[in-house]
Short mmCIF file of C-alpha atoms in Angstrom, two decimals:
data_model
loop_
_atom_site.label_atom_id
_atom_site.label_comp_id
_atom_site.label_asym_id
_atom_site.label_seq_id
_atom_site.Cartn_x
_atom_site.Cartn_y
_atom_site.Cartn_z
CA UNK A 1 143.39 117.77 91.44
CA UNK A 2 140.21 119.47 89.61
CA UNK A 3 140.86 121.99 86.84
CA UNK A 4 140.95 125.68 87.15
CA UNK A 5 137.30 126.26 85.77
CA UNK A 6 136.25 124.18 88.85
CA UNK A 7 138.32 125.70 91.10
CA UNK A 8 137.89 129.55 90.94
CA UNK A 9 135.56 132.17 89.69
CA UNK A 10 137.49 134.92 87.21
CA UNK A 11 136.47 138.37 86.99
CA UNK A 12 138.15 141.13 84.62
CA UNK A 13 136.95 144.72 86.23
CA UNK A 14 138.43 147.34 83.23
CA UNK A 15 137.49 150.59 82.39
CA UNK A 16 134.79 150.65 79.17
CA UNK A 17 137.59 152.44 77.09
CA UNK A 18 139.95 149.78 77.77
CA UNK A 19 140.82 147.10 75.32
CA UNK A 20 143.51 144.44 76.08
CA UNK A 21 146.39 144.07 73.00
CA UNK A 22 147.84 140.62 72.99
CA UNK A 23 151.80 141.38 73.27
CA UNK A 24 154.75 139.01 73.39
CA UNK A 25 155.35 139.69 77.86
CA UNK A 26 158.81 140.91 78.75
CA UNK A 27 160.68 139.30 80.65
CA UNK A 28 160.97 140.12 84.23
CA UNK A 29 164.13 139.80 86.82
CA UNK A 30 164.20 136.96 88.81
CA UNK A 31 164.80 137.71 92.60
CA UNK A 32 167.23 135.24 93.05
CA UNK A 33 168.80 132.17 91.18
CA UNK A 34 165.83 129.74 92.11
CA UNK A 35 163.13 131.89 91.79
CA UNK A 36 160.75 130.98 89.13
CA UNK A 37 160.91 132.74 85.09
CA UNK A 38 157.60 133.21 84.48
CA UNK A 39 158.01 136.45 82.50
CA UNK A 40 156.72 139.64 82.98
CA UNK A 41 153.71 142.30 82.59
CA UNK A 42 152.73 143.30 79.25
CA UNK A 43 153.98 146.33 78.01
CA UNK A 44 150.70 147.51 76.73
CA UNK A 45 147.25 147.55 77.44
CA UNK A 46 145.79 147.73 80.52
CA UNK A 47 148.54 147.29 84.04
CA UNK A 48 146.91 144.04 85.72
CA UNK A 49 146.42 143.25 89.43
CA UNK A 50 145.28 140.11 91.00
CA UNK A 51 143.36 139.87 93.67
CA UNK A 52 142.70 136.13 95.23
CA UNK A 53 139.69 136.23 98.04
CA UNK A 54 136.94 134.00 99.90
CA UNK A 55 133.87 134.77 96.99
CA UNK A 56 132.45 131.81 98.31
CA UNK A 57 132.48 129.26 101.83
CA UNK A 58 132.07 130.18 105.18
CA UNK A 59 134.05 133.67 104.86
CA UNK A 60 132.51 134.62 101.90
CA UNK A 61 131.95 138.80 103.15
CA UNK A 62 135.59 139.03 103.70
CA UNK A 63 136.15 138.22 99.90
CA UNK A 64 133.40 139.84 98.24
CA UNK A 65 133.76 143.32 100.62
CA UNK A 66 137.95 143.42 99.42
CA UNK A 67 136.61 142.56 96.04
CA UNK A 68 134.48 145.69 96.33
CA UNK A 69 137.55 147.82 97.80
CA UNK A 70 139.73 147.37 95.45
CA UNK A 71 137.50 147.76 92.51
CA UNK A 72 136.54 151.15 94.06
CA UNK A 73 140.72 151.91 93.94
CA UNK A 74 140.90 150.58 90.52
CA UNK A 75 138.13 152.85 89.33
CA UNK A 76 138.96 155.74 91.17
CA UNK A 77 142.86 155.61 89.90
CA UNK A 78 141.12 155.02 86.19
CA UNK A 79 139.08 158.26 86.53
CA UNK A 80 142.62 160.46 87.82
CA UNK A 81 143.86 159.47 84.32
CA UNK A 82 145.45 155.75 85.11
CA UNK A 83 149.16 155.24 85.38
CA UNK A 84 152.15 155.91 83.20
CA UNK A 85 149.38 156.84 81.26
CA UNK A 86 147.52 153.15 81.17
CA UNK A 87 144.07 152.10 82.39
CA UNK A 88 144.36 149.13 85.35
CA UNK A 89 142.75 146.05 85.47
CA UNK A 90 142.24 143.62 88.09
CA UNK A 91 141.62 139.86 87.96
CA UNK A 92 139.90 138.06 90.89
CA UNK A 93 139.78 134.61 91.52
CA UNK A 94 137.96 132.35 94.36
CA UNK A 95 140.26 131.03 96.89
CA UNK A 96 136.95 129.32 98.52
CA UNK A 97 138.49 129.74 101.89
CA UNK A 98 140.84 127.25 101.27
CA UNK A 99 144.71 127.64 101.42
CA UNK A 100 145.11 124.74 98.10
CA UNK A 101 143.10 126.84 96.18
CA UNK A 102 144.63 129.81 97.20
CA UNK A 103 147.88 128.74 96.50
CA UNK A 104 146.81 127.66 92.78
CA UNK A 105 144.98 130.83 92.16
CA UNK A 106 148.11 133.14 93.11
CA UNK A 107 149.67 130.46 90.55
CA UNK A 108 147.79 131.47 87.85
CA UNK A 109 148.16 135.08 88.28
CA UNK A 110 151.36 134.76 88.36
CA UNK A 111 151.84 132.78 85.54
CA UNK A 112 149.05 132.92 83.15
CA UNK A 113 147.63 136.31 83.88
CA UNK A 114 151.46 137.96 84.36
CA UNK A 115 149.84 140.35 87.08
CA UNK A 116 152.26 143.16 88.04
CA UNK A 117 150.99 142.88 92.04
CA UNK A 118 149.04 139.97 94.17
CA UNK A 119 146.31 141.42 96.24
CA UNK A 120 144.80 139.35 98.97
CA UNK A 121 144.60 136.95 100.96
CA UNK A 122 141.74 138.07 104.21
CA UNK A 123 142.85 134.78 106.17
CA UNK A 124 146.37 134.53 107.16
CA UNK A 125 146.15 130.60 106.43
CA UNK A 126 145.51 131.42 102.61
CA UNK A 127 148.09 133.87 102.02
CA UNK A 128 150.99 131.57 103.84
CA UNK A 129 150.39 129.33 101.29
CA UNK A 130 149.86 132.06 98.26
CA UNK A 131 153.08 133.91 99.90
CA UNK A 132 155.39 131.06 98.62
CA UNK A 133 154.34 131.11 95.51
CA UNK A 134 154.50 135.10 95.19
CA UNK A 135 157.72 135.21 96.38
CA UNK A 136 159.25 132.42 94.34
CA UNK A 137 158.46 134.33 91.15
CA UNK A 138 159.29 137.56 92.63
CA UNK A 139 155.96 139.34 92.39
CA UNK A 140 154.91 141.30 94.84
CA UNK A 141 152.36 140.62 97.13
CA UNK A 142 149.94 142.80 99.45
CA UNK A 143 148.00 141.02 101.72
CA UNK A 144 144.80 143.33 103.03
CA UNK A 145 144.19 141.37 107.14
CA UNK A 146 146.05 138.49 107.34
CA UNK A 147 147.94 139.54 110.65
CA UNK A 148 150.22 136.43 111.24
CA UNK A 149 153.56 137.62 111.66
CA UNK A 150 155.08 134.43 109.40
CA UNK A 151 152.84 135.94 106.05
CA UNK A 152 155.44 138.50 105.51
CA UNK A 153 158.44 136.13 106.70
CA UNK A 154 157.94 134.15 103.82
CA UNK A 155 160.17 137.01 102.02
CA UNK A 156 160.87 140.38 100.80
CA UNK A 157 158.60 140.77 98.18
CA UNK A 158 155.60 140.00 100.17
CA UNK A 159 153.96 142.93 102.05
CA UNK A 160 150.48 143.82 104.51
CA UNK A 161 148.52 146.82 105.49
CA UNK A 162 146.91 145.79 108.44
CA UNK A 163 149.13 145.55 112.22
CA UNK A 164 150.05 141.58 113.01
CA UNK A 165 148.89 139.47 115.56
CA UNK A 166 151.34 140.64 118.21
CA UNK A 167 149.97 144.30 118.18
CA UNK A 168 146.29 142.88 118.35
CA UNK A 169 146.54 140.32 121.14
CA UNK A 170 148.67 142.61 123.18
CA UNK A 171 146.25 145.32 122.39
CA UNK A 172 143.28 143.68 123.53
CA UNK A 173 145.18 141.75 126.60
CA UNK A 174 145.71 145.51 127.89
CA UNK A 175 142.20 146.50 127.32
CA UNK A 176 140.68 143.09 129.17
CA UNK A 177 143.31 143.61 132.24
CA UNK A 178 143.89 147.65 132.51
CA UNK A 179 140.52 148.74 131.69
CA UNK A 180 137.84 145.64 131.66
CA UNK A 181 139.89 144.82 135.01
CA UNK A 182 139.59 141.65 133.99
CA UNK A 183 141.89 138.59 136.30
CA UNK A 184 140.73 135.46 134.20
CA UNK A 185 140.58 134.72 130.96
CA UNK A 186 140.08 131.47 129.52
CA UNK A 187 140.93 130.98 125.56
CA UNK A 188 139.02 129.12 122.39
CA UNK A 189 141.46 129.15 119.66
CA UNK A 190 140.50 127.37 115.87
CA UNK A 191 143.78 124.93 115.86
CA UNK A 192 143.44 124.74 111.94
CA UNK A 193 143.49 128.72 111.54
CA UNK A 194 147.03 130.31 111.43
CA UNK A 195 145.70 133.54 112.83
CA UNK A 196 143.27 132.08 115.23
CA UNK A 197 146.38 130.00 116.68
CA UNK A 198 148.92 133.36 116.31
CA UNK A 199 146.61 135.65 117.92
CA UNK A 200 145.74 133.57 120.84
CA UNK A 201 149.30 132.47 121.62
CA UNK A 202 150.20 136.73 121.95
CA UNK A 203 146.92 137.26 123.90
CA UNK A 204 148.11 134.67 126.39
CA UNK A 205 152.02 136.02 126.57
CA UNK A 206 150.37 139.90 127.14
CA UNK A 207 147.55 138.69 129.63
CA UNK A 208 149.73 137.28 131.29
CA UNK A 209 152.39 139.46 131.39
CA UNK A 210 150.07 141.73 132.97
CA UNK A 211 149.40 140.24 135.61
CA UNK A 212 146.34 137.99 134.64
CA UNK A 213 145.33 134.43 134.60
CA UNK A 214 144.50 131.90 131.90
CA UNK A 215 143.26 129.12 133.51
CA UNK A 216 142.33 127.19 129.97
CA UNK A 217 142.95 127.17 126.53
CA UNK A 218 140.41 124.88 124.56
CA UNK A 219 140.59 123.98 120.62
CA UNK A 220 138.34 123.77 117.58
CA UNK A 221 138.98 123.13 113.93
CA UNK A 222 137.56 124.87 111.32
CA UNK A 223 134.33 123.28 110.52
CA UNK A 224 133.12 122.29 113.62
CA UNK A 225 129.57 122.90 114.67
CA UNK A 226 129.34 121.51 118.38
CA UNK A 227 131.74 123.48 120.94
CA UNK A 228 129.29 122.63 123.98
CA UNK A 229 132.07 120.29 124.97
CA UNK A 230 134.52 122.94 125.63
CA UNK A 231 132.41 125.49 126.74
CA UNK A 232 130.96 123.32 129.40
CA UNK A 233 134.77 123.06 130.91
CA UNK A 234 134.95 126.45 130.26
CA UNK A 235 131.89 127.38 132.84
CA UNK A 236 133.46 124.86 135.18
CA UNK A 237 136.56 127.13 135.99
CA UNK A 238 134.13 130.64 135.70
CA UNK A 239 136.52 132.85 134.33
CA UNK A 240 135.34 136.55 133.66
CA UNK A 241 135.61 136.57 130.20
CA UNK A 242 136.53 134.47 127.02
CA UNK A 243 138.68 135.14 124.37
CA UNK A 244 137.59 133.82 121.05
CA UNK A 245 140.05 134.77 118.21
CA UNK A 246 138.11 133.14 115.29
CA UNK A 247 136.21 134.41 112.09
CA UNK A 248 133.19 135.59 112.70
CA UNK A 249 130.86 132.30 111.31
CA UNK A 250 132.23 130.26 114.27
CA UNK A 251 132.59 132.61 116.86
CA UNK A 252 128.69 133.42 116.15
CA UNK A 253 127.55 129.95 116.85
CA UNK A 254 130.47 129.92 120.14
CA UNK A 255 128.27 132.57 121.19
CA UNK A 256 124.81 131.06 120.70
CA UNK A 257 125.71 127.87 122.38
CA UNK A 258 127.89 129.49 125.74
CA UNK A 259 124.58 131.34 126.51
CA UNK A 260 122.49 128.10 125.98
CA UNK A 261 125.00 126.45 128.72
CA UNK A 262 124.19 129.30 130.93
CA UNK A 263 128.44 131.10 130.22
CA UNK A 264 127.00 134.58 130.47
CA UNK A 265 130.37 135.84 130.37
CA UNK A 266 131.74 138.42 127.71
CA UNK A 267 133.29 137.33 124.94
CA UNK A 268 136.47 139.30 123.62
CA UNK A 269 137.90 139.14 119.73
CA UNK A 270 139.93 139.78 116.99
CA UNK A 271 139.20 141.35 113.24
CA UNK A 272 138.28 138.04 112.65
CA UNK A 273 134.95 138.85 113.59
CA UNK A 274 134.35 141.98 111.43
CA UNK A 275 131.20 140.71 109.26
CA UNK A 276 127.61 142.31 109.42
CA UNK A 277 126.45 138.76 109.47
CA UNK A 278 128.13 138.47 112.71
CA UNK A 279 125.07 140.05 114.03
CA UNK A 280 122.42 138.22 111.93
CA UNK A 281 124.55 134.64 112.94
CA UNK A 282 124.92 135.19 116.68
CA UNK A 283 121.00 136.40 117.30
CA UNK A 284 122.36 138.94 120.08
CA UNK A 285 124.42 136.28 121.90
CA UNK A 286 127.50 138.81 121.63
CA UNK A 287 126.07 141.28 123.42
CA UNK A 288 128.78 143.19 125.73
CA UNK A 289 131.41 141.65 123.69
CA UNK A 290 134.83 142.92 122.57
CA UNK A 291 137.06 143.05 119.97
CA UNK A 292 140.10 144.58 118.25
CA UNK A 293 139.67 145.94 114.51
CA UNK A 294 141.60 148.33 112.17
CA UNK A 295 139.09 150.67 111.29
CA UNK A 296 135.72 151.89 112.35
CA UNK A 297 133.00 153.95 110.53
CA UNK A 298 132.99 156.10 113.64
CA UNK A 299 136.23 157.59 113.33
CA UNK A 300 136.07 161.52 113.04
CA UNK A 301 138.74 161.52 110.55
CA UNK A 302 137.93 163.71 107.45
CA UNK A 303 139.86 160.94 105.52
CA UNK A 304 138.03 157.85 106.86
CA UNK A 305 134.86 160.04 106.41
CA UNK A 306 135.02 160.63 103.17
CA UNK A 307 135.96 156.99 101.96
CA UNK A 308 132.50 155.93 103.91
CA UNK A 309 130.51 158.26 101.94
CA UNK A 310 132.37 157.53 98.39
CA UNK A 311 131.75 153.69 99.51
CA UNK A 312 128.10 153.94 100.31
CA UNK A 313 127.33 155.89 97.19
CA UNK A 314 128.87 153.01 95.16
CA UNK A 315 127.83 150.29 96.85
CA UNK A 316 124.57 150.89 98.77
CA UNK A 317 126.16 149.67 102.26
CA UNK A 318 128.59 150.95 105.16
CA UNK A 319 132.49 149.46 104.05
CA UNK A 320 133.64 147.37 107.00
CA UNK A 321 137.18 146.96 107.73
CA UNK A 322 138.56 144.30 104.69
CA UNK A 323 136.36 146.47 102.42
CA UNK A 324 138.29 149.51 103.91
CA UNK A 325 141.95 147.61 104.45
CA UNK A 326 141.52 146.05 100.94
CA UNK A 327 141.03 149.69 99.11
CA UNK A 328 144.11 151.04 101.31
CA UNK A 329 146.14 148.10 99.43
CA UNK A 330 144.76 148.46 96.11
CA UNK A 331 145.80 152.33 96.85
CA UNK A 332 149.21 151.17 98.23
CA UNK A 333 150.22 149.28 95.44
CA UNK A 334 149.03 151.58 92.45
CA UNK A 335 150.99 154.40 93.94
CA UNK A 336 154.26 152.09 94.01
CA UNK A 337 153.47 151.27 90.78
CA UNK A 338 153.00 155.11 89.73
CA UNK A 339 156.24 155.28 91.41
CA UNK A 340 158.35 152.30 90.18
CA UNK A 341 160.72 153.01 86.95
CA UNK A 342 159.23 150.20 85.66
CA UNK A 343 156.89 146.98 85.92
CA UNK A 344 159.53 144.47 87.04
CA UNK A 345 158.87 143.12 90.28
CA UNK A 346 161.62 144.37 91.56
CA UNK A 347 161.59 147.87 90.86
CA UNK A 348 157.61 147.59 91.96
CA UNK A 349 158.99 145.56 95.27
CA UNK A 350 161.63 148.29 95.99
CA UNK A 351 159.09 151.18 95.53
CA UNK A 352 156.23 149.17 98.11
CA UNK A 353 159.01 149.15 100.22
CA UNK A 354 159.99 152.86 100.39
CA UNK A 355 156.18 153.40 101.40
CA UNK A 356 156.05 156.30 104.11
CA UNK A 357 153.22 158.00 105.91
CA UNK A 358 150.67 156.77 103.44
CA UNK A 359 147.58 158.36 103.75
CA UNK A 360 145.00 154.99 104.36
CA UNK A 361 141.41 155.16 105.09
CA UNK A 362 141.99 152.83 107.69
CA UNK A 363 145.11 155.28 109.17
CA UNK A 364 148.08 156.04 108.12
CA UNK A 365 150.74 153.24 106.99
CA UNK A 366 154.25 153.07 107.47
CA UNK A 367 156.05 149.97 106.41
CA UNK A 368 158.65 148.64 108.45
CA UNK A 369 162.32 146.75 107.84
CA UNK A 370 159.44 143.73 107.95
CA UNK A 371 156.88 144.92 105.41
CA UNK A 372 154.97 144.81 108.30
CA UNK A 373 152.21 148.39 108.48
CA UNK A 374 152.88 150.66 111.96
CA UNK A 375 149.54 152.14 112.60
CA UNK A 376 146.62 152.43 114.92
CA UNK A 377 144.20 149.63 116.10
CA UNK A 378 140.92 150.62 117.49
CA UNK A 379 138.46 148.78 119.95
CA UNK A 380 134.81 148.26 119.45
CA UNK A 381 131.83 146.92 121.40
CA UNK A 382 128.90 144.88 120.51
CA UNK A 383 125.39 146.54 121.52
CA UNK A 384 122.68 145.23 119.81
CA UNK A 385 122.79 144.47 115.96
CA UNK A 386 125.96 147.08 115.90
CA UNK A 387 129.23 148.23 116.76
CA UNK A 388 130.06 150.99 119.25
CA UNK A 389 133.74 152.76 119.10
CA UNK A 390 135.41 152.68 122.18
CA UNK A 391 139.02 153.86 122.16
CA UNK A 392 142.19 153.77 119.60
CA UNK A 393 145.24 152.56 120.42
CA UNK A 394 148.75 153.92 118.70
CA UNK A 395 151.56 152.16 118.32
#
């Protein structure tokens, strides 16, 4: 194993007034007898967060745009006057798209940096393996996408702001059969992706259900560059549509290489591929395709609005949906924090989990008996070297 300089990038994001006192950290309640003592927060300076994302490797816009998000939070909450009357800080370390070194970087946050909340992961495979860890020591943990229903089974302190697989793939399995009329389906899941494996498996159960057909499911692991073998069995049994629940990096080549074979057929999605670059990677190949998100700069809503222009004005560019989901955390967890009687983990747990009609950019979040979020999903179409809006769907 490589040491932590090797591993991960650390950034400290503090407001200019802010200087950090070196305290002896209080000790914070254990949520049960073999959860780990690590101690607590530091009762003065600034209140840390920790934020673990994909900086670098083949997802690297889904870490650098919740990177930007929560900044934004933290800077905007710094501005209102900070809480219980302290600046915040947040610490962000590189996961590299890799569930190890997600794991270890939740570790040191936990440990060494004695952050009051975990923000992150984007993939559901990196924040399995951070959840664990979170929920061991008993800090809480907010997780921005990952949409695999086992992230927040891992425990009660661990918590999301986006809807989980189930929602998604039954969302979009009712949008290919009710209103792209589609009969058959064939799947390409990533077998080394939690949420590429979760999300398929629903998409199937709901197609399905409805009265379609899947007449294959073909695998990929992450990594893989050549999918002409599956693609060409794909064509074979001429279904009217494929559904590719990957991140956007492979499902961008998936495209490129189905129209080289001549599989003109549309292909239909998850967040997974919400990444400018999925334009720039697939040269137009996705043209007429699909795919479920939880946000889109189209909505009318004065709220969702207004976050776009703040966004833009910060940081020269549109916020896509992590940028967007990853600010409604940030948000999420310094009002619970605002809320908590104090900085323990559990009070801070307790208060996350009281959230109610919280007013997100990306809609507004209610937290269920799961720590699962209740709110809207919307569909969007590829045209061009953009997104069109299409239709939301409620829960």
């Amino acid at each position: 194993m490589r040491p932590f300089p090797r591993l991960m990038v650390a950034v400290l994001l503090m407001s200019s007034a802010a200087c950090e006192k070196k305290s002896a950290p209080a000790s914070a309640p254990s949520p049960t007898p073999a959860a780990a003592s690590t101690g607590g927060p530091a009762a003065e300076g600034p209140i840390l967060l920790g934020q673990v994302g994909s900086l670098t490797g083949s997802e690297a816009t889904f870490g650098q745009s919740a990177k930007h998000g929560i900044a934004m939070a933290v800077r905007e909450a710094n501005a209102a006057g900070g809480v219980k009357g302290r600046p915040l800080a947040v610490r962000v370390y590189d996961s590299q798209g890799r569930p190890e070194e997600a794991a270890q970087a939740a570790m040191r946050l936990i440990n060494q940096d004695k952050v009051v909340v975990v923000l992150g992961e984007a993939a559901s495979s990196n924040s399995l393996a951070m959840a664990d860890k979170a929920q061991a020591a008993g800090v809480p943990m907010i997780t921005p996408t990952s949409t695999h229903p086992d992230v927040t089974r891992k425990g009660d302190y661990i918590f999301r702001v986006c809807f989980i697989d189930s929602f998604q793939g039954g969302v979009m399995a009712k949008f290919a059969r009710d209103t792209l009329q589609f009969e058959r389906v064939a799947v390409l899941q990533d077998n080394k992706s939690a949420f590429s494996v979760g999300l398929a498996d629903t998409f199937r159960e709901a197609f399905v259900a409805r009265g379609g057909q899947v007449p294959a499911t073909e695998s990929y692991s992450k990594g893989d560059t050549d999918f002409r073998a599956q693609l060409t069995t794909f064509k074979k049994l001429k279904p009217q549509a494929l559904f590719v629940p990957g991140y956007y990096t492979d499902v961008a080549l998936i495209a490129r290489q189905a129209r080289e074979l001549g599989l003109a057929v549309p292909l239909l999605g998850g967040d997974g591929w919400e990444s400018d670059r999925l334009f720039e990677l697939s040269g137009g190949a996705l043209e007429g395709g699909y795919y479920v998100n939880h946000y889109s700069v189209d909505n009318p809503d004065p709220r969702t609005q207004d976050f776009i222009t703040r966004y833009k004005a910060e940081w020269k560019e549109a916020p896509d949906s992590v940028a967007a989901l990853a600010y409604d955390a940030a948000r999420l967890a310094i009002d619970a924090i605002g809320r908590a009687p104090d900085l323990s983990g559990r009070a801070v747990r307790d208060a996350l989990a009281a959230t109610r009609d919280f007013p997100g950019v990306g809609g507004t979040i209610n937290l269920d008996a799961h720590r699962d979020a209740v709110k809207e999903a919307v569909i969007l179409k590829v045209e061009g070297e953009t997104r069109r809006f299409v239709t939301t769907v409620k829960p």
